[in-house]
Coordinates of C-alpha atoms in Angstrom, one line a residue:
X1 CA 68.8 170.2 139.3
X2 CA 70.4 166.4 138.6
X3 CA 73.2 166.6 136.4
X4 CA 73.5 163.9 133.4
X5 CA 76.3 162.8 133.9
X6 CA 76.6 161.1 130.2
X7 CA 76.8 165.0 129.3
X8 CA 79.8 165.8 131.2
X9 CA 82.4 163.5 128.4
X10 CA 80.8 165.0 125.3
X11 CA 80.4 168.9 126.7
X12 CA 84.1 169.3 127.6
X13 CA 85.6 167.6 124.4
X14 CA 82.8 169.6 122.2
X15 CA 84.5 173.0 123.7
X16 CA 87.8 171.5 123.6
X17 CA 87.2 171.0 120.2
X18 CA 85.9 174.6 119.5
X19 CA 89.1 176.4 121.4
X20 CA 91.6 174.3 119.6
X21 CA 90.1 174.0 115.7
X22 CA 87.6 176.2 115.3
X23 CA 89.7 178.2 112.9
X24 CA 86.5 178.3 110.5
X25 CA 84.7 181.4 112.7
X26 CA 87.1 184.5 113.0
X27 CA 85.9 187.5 114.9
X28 CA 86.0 191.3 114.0
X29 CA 88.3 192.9 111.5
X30 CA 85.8 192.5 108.8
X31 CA 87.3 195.4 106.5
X32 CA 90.9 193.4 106.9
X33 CA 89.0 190.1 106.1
X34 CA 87.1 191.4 102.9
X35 CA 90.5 193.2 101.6
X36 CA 92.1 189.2 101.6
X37 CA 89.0 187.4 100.3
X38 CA 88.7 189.8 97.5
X39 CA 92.4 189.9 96.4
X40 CA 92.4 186.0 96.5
X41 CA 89.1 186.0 94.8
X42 CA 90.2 188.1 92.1
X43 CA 93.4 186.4 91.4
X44 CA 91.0 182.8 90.9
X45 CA 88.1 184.3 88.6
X46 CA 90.3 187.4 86.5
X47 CA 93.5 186.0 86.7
X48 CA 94.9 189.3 88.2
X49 CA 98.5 189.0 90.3
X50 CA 98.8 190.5 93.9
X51 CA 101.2 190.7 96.4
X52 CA 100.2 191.5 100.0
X53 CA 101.7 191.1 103.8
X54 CA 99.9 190.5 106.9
X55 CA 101.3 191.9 109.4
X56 CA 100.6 191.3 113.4
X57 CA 101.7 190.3 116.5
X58 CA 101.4 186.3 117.3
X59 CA 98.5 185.1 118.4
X60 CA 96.3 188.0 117.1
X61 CA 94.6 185.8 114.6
X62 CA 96.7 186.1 111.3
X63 CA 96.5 182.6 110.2
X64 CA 93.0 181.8 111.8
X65 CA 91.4 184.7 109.2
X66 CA 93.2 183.5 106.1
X67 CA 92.0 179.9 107.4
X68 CA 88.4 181.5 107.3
X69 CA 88.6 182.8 104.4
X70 CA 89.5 180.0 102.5
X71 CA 87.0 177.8 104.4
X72 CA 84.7 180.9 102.6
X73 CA 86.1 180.4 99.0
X74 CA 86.4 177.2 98.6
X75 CA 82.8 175.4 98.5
X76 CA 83.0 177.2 95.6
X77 CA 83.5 175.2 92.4
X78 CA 85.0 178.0 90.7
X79 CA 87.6 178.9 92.9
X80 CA 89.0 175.1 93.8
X81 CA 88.9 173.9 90.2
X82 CA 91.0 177.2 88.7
X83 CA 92.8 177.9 91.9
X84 CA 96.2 175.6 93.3
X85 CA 97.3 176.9 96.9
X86 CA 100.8 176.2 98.1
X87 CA 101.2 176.7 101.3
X88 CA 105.0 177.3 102.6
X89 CA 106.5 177.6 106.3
X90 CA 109.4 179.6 106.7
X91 CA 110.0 177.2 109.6
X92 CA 110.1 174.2 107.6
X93 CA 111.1 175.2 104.2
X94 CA 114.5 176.6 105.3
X95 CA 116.2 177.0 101.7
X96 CA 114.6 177.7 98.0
X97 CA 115.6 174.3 97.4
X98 CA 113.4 172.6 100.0
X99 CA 110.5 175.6 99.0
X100 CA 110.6 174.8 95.4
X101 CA 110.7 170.7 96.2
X102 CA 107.4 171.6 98.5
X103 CA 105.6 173.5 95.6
X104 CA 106.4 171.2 93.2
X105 CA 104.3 168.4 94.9
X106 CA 101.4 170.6 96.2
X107 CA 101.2 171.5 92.1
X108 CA 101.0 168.4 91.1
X109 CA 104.5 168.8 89.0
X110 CA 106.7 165.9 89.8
X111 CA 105.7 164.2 86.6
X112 CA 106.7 167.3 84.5
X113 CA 109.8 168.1 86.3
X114 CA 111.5 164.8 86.6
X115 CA 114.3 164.5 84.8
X116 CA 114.7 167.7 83.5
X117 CA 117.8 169.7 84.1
X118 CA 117.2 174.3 84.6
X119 CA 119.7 176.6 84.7
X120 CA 118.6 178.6 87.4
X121 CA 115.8 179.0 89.5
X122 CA 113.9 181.7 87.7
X123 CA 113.5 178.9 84.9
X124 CA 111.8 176.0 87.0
X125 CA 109.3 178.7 88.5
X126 CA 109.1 179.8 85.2
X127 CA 108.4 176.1 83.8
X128 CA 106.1 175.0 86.9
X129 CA 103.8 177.9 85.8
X130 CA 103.9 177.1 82.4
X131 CA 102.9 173.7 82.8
X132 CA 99.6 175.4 84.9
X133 CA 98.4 176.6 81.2
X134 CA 94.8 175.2 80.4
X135 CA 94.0 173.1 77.5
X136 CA 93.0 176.0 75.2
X137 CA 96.3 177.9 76.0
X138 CA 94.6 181.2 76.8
X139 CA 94.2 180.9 80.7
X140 CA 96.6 179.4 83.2
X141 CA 95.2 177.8 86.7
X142 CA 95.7 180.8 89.2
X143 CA 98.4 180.2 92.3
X144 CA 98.3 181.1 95.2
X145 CA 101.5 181.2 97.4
X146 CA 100.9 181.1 101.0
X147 CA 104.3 182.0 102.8
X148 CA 104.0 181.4 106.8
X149 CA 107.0 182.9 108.5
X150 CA 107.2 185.1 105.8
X151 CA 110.3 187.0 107.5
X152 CA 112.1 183.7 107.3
X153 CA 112.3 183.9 103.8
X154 CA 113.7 186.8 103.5
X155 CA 116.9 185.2 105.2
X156 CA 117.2 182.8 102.4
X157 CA 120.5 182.7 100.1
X158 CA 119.9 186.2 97.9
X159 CA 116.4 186.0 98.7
X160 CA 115.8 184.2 95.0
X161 CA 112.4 182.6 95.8
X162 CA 110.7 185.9 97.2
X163 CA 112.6 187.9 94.1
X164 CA 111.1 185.1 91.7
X165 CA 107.3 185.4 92.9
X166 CA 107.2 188.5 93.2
X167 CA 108.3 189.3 89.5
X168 CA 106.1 186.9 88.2
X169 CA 103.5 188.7 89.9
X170 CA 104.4 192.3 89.0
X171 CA 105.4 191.2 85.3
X172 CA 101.6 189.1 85.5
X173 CA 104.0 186.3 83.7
X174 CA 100.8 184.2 85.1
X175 CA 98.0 184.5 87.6
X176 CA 99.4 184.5 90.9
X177 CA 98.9 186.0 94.4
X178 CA 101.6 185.8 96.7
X179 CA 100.5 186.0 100.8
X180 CA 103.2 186.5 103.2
X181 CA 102.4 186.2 106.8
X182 CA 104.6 187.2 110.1
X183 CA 104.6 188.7 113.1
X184 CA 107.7 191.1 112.0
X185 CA 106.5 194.6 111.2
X186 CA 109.5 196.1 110.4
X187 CA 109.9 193.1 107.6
X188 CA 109.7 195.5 104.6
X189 CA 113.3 196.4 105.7
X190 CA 114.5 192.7 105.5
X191 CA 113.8 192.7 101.3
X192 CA 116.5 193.3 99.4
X193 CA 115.9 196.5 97.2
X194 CA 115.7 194.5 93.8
X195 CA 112.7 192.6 96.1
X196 CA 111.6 195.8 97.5
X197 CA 111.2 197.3 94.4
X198 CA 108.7 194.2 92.7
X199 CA 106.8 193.7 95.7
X200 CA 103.3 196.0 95.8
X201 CA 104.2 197.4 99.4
X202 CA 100.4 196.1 100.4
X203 CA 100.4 195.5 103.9
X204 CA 97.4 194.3 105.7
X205 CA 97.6 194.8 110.0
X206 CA 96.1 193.0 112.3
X207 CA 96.6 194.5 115.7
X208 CA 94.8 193.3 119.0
X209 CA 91.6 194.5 119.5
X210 CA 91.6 197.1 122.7
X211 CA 87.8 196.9 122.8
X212 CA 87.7 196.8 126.7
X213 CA 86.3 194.4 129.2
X214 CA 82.9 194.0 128.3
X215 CA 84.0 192.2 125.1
X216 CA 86.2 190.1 126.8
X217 CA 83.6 188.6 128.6
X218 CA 80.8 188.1 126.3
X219 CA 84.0 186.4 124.7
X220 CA 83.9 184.1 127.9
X221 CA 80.3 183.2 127.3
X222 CA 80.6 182.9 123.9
X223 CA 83.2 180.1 123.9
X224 CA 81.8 178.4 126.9
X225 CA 78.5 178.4 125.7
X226 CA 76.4 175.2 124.5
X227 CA 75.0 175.7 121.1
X228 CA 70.9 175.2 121.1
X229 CA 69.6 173.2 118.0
X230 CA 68.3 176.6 116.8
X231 CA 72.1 177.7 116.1
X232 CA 73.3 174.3 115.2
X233 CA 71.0 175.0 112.4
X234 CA 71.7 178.8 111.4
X235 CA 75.7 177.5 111.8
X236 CA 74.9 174.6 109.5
X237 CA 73.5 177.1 107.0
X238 CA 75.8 179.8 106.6
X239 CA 79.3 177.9 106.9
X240 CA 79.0 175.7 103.4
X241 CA 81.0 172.3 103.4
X242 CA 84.4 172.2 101.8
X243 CA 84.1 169.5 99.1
X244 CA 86.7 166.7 99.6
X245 CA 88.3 167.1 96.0
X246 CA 89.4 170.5 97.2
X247 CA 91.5 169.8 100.2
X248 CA 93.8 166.9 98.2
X249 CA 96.7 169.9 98.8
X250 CA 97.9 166.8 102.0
X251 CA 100.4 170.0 102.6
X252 CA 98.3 172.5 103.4
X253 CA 97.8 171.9 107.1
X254 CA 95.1 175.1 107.7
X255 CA 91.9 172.9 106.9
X256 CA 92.8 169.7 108.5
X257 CA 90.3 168.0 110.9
X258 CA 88.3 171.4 111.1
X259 CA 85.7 171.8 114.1
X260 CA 82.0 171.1 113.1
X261 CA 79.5 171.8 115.9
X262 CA 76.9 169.5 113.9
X263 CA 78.7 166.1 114.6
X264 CA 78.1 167.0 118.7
X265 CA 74.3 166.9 120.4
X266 CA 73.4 167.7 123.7
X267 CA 70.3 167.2 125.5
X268 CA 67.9 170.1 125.5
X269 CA 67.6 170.6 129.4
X270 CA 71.6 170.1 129.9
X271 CA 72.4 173.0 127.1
X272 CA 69.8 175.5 129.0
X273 CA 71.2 174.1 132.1
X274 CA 74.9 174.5 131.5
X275 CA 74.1 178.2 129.8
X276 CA 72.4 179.0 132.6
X277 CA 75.7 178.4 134.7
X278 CA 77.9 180.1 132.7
X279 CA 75.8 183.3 132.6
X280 CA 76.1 183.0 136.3
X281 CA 79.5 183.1 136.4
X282 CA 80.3 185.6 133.9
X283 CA 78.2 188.0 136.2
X284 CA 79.9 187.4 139.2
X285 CA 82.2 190.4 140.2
X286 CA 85.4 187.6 141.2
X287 CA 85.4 186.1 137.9
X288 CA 84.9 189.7 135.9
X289 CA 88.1 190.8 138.1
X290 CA 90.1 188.2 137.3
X291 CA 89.1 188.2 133.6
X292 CA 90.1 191.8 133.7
X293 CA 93.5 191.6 135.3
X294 CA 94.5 189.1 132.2
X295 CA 93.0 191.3 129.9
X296 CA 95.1 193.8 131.2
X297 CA 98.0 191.5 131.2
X298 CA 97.5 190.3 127.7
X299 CA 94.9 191.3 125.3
X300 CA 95.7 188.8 122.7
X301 CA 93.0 186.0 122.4
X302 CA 95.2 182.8 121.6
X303 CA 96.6 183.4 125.2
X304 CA 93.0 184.1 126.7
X305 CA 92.2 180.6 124.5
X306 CA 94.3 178.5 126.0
X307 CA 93.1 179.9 129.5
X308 CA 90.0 178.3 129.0
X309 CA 91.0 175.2 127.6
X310 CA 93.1 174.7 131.0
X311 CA 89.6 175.5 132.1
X312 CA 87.7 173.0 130.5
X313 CA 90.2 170.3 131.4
X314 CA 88.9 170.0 134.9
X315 CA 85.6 169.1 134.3
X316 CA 84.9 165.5 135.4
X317 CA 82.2 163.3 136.4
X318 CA 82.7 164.5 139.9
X319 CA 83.3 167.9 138.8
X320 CA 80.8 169.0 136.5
X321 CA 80.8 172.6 136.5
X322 CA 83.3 175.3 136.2
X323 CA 83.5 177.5 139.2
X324 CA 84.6 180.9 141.1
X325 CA 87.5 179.0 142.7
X326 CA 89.1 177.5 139.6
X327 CA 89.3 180.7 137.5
X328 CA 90.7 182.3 140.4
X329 CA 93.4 179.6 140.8
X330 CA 94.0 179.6 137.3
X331 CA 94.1 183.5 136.8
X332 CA 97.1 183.8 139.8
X333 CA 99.1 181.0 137.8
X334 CA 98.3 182.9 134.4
X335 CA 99.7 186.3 136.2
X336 CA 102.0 184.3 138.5
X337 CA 105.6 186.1 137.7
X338 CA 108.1 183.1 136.6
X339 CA 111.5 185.3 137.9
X340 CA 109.4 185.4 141.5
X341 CA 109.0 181.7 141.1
X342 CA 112.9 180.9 140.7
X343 CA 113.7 183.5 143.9
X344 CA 111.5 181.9 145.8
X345 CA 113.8 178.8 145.3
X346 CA 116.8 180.1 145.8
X347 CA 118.8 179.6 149.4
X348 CA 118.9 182.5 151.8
X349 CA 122.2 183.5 151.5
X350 CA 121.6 184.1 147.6
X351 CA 118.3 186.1 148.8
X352 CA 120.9 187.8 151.2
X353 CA 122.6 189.1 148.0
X354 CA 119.9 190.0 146.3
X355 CA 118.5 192.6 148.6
X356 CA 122.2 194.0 149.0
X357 CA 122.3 194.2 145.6
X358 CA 118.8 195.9 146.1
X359 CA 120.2 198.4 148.6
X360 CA 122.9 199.1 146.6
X361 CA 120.5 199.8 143.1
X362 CA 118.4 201.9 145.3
X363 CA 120.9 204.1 146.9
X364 CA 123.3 204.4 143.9
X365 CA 121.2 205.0 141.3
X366 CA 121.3 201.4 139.3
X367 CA 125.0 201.9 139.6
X368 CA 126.8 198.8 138.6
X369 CA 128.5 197.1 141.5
X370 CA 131.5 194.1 141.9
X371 CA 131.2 191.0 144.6
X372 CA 133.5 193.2 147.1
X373 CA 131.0 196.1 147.4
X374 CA 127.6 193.6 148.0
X375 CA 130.1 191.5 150.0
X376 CA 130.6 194.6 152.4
X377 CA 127.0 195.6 152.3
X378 CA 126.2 191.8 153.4
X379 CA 128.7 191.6 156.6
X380 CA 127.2 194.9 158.1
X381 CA 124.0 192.6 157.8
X382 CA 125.7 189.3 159.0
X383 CA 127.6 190.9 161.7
X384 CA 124.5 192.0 163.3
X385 CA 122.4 189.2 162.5
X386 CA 122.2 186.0 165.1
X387 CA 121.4 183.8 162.0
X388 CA 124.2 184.6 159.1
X389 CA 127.3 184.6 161.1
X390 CA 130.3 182.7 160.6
X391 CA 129.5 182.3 156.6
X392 CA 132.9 181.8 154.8
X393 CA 133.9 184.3 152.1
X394 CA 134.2 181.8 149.6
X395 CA 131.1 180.4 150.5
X396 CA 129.3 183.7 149.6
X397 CA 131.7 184.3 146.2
X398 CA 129.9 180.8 145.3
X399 CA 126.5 182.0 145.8
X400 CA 127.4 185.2 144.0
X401 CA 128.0 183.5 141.1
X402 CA 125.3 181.1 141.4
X403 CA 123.1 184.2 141.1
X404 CA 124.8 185.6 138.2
X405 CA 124.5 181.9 136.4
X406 CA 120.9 182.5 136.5
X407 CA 121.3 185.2 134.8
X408 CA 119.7 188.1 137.4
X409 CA 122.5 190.0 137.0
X410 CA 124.5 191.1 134.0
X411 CA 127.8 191.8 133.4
X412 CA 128.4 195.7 131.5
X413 CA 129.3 195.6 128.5
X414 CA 133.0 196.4 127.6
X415 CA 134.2 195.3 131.1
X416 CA 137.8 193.7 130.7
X417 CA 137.6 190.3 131.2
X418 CA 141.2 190.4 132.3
X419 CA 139.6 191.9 135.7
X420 CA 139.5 189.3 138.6
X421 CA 135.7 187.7 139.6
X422 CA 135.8 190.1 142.6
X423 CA 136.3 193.2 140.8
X424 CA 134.6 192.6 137.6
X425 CA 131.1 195.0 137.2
X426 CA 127.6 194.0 137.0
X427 CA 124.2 195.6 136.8
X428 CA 120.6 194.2 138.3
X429 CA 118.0 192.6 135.8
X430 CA 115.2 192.6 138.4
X431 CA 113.0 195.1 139.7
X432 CA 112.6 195.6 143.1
X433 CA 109.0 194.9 143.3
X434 CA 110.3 191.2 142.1
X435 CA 112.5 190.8 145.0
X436 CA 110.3 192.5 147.3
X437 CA 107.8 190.1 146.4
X438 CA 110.1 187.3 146.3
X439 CA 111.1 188.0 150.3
X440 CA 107.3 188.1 151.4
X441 CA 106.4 185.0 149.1
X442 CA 109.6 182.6 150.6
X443 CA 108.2 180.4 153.7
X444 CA 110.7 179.7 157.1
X445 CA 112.7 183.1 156.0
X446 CA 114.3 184.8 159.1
X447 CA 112.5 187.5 160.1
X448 CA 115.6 190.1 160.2
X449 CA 116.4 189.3 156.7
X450 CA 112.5 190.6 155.9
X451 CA 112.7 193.6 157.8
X452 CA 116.3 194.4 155.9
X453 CA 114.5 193.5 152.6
X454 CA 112.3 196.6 153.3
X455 CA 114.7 199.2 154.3
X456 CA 118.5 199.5 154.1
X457 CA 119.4 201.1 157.6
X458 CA 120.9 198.1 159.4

């Protein structure tokens, strides 16, 4: 079948599109997702205060479901006319001052505080959410405090901001929900006990999903997949548009140029087509082996995301398809060991070392060793070697500490330092499979250094 190629442009920046900003559509963890879309509902229509974490390694998706639940919330007119977010980055906002400046301007305050002189910071918190009050002085506009990073915060001078919110949301001072997000989950241990002791102690975790193979690669399909006019439809349907007077927060970067699969369309023939193809490929047994060695290797989907989007970036005019050989290329750079990389550049006198250093690990135990005892190990190798005679000693010091500049070996700790180079100790930070692997992968290495590599009798 001809392929069109006026298709070829728009399919790979539509799925481009989709892997990068498609933070709308969030998969799984529904009980997690209704427990944050009810607390932030509750706060906007009863005016009740919460404080929550959520808690999960990076990439899991911890920002992508509070994006979708927003994206959820706020078609509503309710919720965007009696609800302010402020959003806060612990990465950005890296004092109370810079944190109360930011949330100053996403309220809408600047007016109100200019000018005016506090005492402490406990009183322009206090004053900001007075100045929320409604016209009738019986309901205040709900907050809600959005605090990326959140274990950054916590490293802030007395922890005064965290101490602040969380008061005024224990005391219910005003309506307020404050949402901390990181990657920490010891971070309950970072908050000072007068903290500790306002904060709710709701934590929310959002662990990788361990939901086997099969899942990973309907996820493939999934995300390569054309939509038919049938789903751009049900899609248009059941995600509501967010109304432009409720994304004036210019701060709050989790809504910005959102993915919408209704501004793309694809001929009819070209999305069967293309479907077609990738239901091929996610059948053949190469492509379900390499998608299961990265699963194994990584479970998280951000890293699986990107993957694909690598993916997608080859497709041309004279490469319209994805196929067999580019996953597989892609999947040995994705599992390719960077350590393995660096040995395989090093010079083969500083491989020599290695694999003494190898020998030595292997016979002693992981033992730590000094440059004399590799340096003796290596001349019982030289001297019967016709390829690594006649090396000066300082030559070979060099090297030795050319090896420990990269860091693949380690001094031990409490070592005196007033020990001469020779004679100071050091311990091996690879594994042997590395340098084994390292030895086989090097091109033009003699062969008597590969046969040592694999045993120590010489």
């Amino acid at each position: 079948m001809p392929v069109p190629v006026k298709q070829i442009g728009p399919t790979r920046k539509f799925l481009k599109g989709r892997l990068q900003r498609d933070v709308t559509t969030f998969r799984g963890y529904e009980s997690e997702w209704q427990h944050i879309r009810d607390l932030l509902s509750r706060t906007a229509e009863h005016g009740e205060s919460n404080s929550a974490l959520l808690l999960g390694p990076r990439g899991c998706g911890k920002t992508t479901l509070v994006t979708s639940v927003l994206a959820d919330l706020l078609p509503d007119e309710n919720f965007y006319r009696n609800t302010l977010i402020v959003y806060l980055n612990g990465l950005l906002h890296t004092d109370d001052r810079l944190a109360l400046k930011s949330a100053t301007a996403q309220m809408n305050l600047e007016n109100a505080v200019d000018g005016k002189v506090f005492g402490s910071f406990a009183e322009n918190l206090a004053f900001l959410l007075e100045c929320l009050k409604a016209g009738d002085k019986k309901r205040s506009k709900s907050v809600i405090f959005l605090l990326e990073e959140f274990d950054l915060f916590c490293a802030h001078h007395n922890q005064t901001l965290l101490y602040n919110l969380f008061d005024v949301a224990q005391s219910a001072q005003a309506p307020i929900c404050v949402l901390g997000i990181t990657a920490r989950l010891d971070v309950i241990e970072l908050l000072e006990k007068r903290v500790k002791s306002r904060f709710s102690h709701r934590q929310i975790f959002i662990l990788p999903r361990e939901n086997g193979i099969e899942d990973r690669v309907e996820l493939f399909k999934l995300l390569l997949k054309l939509p038919t006019d049938k789903e751009l439809k049900e899609h248009t349907k059941r995600i509501k548009p967010i109304p432009a007077e409720a994304l004036q927060n210019h701060e709050l970067p989790l809504l910005r140029r959102v993915f919408k699969p209704s501004d793309y369309s694809f001929d009819s023939k070209w999305v069967s087509q293309w479907n077609k193809h990738i239901d091929v490929l996610a059948a053949n047994p190469k492509v379900t082996s390499v998608l299961q060695n990265m699963y194994y290797y990584d479970v998280v989907e951000a890293t699986f995301k990107t993957f694909l989007f690598e993916l997608v970036s080859l497709l041309s005019d004279t490469h319209p398809f994805v196929i067999v050989e580019d996953i597989q290329l892609l999947g040995q750079q994705f599992e390719c060991d960077d350590k393995i990389n660096l040995l395989c550049g090093l010079s083969v006198l500083e491989q020599c070392l290695l694999i003494a250093m190898k020998h030595h690990s292997e016979i002693f135990d992981r033992d730590p060793f000094n440059f004399e005892m590799i340096l003796t190990r290596y001349n019982k190798f030289a001297n019967s070697s016709t390829t690594m005679q006649g090396i000066d000693r300082s030559v070979v010091l060099k090297a030795y500490e050319h090896v420990k500049n990269l860091e693949l070996i380690a001094p031990v700790c409490g070592s005196s330092s007033k020990v001469q180079k020779e004679y100071q100790l050091h311990r091996l930070l690879l594994t042997y499979g590395q340098i084994n692997q390292a030895v086989m992968k090097t091109p033009n290495l003699p062969t008597e250094l590969c046969q040592w590599a694999q045993s120590s009798l010489i």
